[in-house]
Tab-separated table of C-alpha atoms in Angstrom:
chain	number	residue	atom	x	y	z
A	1	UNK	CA	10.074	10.382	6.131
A	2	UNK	CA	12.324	8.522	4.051
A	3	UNK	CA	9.899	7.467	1.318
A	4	UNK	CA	10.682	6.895	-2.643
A	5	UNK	CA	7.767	6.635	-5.037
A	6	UNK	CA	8.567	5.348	-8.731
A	7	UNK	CA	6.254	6.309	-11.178
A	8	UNK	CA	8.043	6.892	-13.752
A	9	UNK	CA	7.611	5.444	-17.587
A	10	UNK	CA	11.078	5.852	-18.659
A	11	UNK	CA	13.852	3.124	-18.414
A	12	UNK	CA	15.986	5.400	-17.595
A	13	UNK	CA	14.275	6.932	-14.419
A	14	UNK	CA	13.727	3.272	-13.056
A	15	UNK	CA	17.281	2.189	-13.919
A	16	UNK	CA	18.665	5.267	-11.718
A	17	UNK	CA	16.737	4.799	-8.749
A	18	UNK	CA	17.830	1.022	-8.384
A	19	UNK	CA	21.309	2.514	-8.566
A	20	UNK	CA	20.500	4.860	-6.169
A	21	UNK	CA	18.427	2.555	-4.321
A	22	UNK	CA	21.761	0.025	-4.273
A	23	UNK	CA	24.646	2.921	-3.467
A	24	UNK	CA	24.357	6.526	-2.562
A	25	UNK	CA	21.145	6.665	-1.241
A	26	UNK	CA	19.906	3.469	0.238
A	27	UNK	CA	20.776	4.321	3.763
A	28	UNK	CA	17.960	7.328	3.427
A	29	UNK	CA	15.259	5.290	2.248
A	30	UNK	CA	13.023	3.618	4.508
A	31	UNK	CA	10.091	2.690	1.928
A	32	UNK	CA	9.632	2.114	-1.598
A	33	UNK	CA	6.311	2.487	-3.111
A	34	UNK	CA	5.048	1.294	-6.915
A	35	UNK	CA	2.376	3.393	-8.359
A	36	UNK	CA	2.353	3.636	-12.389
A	37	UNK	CA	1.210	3.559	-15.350
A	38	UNK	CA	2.866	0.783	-17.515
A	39	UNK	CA	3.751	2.417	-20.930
A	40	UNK	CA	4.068	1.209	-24.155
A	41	UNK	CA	7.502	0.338	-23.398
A	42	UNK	CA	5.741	-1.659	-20.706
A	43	UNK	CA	8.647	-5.039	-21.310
A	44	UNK	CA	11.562	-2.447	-20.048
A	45	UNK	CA	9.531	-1.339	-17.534
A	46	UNK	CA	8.733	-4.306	-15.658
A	47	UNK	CA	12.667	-5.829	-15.768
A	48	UNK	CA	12.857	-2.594	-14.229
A	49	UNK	CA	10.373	-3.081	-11.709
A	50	UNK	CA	11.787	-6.538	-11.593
A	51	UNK	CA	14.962	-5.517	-10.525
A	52	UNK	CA	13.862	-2.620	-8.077
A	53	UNK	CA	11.721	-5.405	-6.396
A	54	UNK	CA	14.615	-7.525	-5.775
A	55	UNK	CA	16.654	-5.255	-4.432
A	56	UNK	CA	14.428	-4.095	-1.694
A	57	UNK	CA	13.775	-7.500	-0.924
A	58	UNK	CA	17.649	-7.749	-0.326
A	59	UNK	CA	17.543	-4.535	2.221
A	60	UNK	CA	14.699	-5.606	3.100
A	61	UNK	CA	13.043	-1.957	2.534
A	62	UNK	CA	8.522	-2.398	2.984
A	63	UNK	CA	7.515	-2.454	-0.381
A	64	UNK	CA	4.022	-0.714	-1.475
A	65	UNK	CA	2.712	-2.040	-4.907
A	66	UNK	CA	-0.737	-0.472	-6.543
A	67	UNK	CA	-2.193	0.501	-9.572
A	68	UNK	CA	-0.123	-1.073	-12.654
A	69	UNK	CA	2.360	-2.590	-10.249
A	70	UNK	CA	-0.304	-4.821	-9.547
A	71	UNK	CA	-0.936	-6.523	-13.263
A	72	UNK	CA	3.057	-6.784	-12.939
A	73	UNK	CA	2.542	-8.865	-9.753
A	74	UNK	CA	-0.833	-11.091	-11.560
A	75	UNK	CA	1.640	-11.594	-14.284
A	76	UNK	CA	4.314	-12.551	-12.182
A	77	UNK	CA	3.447	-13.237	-8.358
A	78	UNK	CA	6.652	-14.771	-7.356
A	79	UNK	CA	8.356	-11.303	-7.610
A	80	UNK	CA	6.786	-10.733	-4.037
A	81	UNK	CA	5.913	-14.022	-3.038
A	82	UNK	CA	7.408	-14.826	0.567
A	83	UNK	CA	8.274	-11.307	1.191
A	84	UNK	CA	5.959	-9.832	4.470
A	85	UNK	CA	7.731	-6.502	3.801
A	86	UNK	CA	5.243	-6.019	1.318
A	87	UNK	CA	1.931	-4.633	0.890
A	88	UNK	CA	-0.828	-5.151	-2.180
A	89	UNK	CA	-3.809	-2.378	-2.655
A	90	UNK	CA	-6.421	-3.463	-4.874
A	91	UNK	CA	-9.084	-2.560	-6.111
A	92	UNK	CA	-12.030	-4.887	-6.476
A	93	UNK	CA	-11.380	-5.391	-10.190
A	94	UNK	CA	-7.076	-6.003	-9.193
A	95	UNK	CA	-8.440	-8.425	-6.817
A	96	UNK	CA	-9.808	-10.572	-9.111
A	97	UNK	CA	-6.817	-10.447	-11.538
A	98	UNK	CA	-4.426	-11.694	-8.284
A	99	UNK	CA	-7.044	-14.403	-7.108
A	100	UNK	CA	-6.555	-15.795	-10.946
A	101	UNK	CA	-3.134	-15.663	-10.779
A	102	UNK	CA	-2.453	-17.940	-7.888
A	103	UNK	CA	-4.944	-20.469	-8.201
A	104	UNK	CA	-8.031	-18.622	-5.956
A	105	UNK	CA	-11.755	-19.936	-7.304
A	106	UNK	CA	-13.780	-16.434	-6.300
A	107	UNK	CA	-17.550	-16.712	-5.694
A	108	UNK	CA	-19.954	-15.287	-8.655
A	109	UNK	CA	-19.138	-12.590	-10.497
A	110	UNK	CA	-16.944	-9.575	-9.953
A	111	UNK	CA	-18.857	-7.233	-6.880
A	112	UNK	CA	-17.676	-6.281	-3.158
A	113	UNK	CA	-18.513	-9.949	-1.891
A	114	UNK	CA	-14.870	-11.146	-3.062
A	115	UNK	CA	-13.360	-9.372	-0.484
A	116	UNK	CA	-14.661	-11.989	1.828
A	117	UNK	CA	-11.853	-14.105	0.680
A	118	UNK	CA	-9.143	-11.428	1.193
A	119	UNK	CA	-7.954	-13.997	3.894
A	120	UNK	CA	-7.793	-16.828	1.367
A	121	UNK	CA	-5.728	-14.809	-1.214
A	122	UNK	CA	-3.376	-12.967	1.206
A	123	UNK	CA	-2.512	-16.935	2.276
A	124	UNK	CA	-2.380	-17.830	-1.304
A	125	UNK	CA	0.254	-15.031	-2.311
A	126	UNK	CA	2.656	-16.312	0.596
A	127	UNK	CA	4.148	-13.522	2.413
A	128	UNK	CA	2.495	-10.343	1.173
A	129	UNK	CA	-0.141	-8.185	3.311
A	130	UNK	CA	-3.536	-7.455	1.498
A	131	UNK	CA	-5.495	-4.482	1.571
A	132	UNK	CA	-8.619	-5.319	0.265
A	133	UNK	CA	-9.834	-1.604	-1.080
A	134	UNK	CA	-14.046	-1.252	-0.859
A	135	UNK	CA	-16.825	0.275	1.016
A	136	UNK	CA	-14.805	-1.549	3.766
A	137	UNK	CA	-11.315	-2.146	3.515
A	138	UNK	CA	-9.795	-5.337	4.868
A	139	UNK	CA	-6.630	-5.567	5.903
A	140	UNK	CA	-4.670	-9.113	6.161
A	141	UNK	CA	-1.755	-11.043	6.293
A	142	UNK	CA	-3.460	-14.545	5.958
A	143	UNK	CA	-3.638	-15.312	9.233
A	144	UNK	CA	-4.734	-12.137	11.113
A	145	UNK	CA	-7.317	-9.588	9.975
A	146	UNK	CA	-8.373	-5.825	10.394
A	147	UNK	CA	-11.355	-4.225	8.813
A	148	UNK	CA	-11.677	-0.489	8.352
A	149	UNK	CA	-15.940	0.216	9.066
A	150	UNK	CA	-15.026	3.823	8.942
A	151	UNK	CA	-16.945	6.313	7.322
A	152	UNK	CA	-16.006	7.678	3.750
A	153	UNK	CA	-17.116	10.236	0.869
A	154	UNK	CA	-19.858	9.233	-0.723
A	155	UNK	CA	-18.032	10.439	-3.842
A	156	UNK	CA	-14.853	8.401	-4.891
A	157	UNK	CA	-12.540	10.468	-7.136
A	158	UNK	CA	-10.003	9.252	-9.117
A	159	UNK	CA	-6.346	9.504	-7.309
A	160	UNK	CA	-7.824	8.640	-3.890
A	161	UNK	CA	-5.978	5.476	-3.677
A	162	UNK	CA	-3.193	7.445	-4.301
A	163	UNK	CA	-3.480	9.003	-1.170
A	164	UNK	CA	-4.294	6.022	0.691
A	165	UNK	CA	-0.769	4.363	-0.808
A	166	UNK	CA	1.037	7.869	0.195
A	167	UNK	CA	-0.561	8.255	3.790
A	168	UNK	CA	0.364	4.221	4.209
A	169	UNK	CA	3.584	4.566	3.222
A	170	UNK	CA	4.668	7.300	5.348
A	171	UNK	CA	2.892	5.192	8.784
A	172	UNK	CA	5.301	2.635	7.403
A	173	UNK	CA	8.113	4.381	7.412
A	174	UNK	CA	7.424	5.429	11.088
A	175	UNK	CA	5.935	2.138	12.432
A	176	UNK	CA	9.362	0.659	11.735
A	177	UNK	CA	11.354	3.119	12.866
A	178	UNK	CA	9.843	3.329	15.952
A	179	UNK	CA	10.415	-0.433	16.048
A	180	UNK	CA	13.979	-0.833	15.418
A	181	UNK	CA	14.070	1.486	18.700
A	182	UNK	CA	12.656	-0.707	20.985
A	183	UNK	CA	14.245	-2.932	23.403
A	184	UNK	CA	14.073	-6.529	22.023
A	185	UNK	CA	11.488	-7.861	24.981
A	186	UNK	CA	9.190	-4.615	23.800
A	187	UNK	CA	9.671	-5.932	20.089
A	188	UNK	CA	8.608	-9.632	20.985
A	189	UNK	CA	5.497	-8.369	22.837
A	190	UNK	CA	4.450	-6.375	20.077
A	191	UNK	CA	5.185	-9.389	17.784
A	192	UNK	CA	2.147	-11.249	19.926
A	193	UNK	CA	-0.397	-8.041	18.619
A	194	UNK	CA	-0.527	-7.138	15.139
A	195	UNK	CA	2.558	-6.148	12.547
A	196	UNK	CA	3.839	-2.967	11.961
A	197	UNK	CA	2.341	-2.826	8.689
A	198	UNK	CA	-0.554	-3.924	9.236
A	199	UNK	CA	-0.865	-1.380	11.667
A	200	UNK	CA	0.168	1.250	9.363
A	201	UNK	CA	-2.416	0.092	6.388
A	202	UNK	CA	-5.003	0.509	8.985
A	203	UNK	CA	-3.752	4.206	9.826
A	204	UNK	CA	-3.272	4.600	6.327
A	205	UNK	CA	-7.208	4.181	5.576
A	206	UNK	CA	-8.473	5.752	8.709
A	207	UNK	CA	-6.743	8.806	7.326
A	208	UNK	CA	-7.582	8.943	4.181
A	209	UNK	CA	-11.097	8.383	5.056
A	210	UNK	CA	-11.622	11.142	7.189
A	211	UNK	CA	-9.620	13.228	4.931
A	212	UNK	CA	-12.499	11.796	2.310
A	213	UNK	CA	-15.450	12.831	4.921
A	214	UNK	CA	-14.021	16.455	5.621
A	215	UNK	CA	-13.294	17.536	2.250
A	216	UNK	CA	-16.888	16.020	0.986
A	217	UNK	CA	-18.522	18.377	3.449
A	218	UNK	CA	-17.068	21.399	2.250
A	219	UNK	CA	-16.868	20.969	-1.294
A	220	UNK	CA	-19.841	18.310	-2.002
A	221	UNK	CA	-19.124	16.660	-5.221
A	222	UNK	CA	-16.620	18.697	-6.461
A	223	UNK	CA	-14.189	17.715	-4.701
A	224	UNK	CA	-10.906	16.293	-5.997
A	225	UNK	CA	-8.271	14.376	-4.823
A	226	UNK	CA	-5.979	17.281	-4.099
A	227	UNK	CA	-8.635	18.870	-2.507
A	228	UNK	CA	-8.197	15.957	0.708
A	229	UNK	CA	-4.617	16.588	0.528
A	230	UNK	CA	-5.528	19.812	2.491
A	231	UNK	CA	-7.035	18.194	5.039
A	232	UNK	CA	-4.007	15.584	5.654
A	233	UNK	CA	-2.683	18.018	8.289
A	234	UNK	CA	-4.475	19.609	11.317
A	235	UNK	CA	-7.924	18.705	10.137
A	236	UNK	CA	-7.541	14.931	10.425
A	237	UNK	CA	-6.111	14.970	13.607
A	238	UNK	CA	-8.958	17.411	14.846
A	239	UNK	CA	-11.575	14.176	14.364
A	240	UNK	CA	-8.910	11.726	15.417
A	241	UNK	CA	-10.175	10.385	19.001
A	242	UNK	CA	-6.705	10.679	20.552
A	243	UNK	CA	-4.546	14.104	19.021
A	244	UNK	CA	-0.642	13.368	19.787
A	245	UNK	CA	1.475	15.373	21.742
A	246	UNK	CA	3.755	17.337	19.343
């Protein structure tokens, strides 16, 4: 589908794929999705990151950020500011460290309730969609808004979000293709609905959420995160209310 994830720690790593990124390969890619863990190193890292930023900005390539990517963006929230290419996925916690970082006063102290104000930060942060991750996840660009009510496990294991980001990123990759196909009038009447991405976040969490729901029954609390990727395929689109024609 024409997605590149960097996670990498090493300079070197990060350094290729913005060469790549900028020559050989940039035709292929269609996405580019940050999920890491900063390292020691972490100074190289983010010029890196910096850099790799920029230049999807310039091809203007949708741009996931989560996990460490997004203390890179409280540190520095101009990297993304402006761009609507992009899309943030905190946590409750991550939340909090974004509202800081452009100016947002959030109510009490840390809990679920700040995501009532995912509107207020995704306008804050200029550009960038929000996904607000929670028992509910909310979904906005500043303006419009999409909350996910869907059921989930009642067990959340650690590398679910990477899922979510994964799943997102590949609906993103196919939203826009499917968009650059249409006739212009087609594109301007879908411009009057809801974005692409937006659309795609959404996807992203209905699917990972019913991924969540079907592993949970089989495998109780045991489950892991690998353990849903088994049920990205045929399973989720079993419980989906409308099955595609393939």
């Amino acid at each position: 589908c024409g997605v590149v994830q960097l996670a990498s720690s090493g300079r070197c790593y990060f350094a290729l794929c913005a060469c790549e990124l900028q020559t050989r390969a940039a035709a292929r890619f269609r996405t580019c999705l940050h999920t890491f863990l900063l390292p020691r190193r972490r100074v190289q890292v983010a010029e890196c990151m910096r850099d790799i930023v920029a230049m999807a900005r310039k091809l203007q390539l949708p741009v996931i950020i989560d996990g460490s990517g997004l203390n890179f963006v409280a540190h520095t929230p101009d990297i993304v500011r402006g761009y609507s290419n992009c899309l943030l996925t905190p946590n409750i916690a991550e939340f909090g460290r974004l509202a800081e970082a452009v100016g947002v006063q959030l109510d009490g102290k840390i809990g679920v309730r700040w995501q009532q104000q995912s509107q207020q930060l995704a306008a804050a942060l200029g550009g960038p969609l929000l996904l607000s991750k929670g028992p509910q996840d909310i979904i906005t660009d500043g303006q419009q808004l999409l909350v996910v009510r869907a059921d989930g496990s009642p067990r959340r294991c650690g590398g679910q979000g990477d899922i979510l980001t994964g799943t997102t990123a590949a609906f993103m990759s196919w939203a826009l293709a499917k968009q650059r196909k249409q006739p212009e009038q087609q594109r301007h009447d879908a411009a009057a609905a809801l974005p692409p991405l937006m659309l795609a976040a959404y996807g992203g969490c209905l699917t990972m959420r019913a991924a969540a729901v079907l592993t949970f029954k089989q495998l109780g609390r045991s489950m892991l995160a690998e353990d849903m990727i088994k049920q990205l395929g045929d399973p989720v689109l079993d419980c989906a209310v409308i099955r595609p024609c393939l």
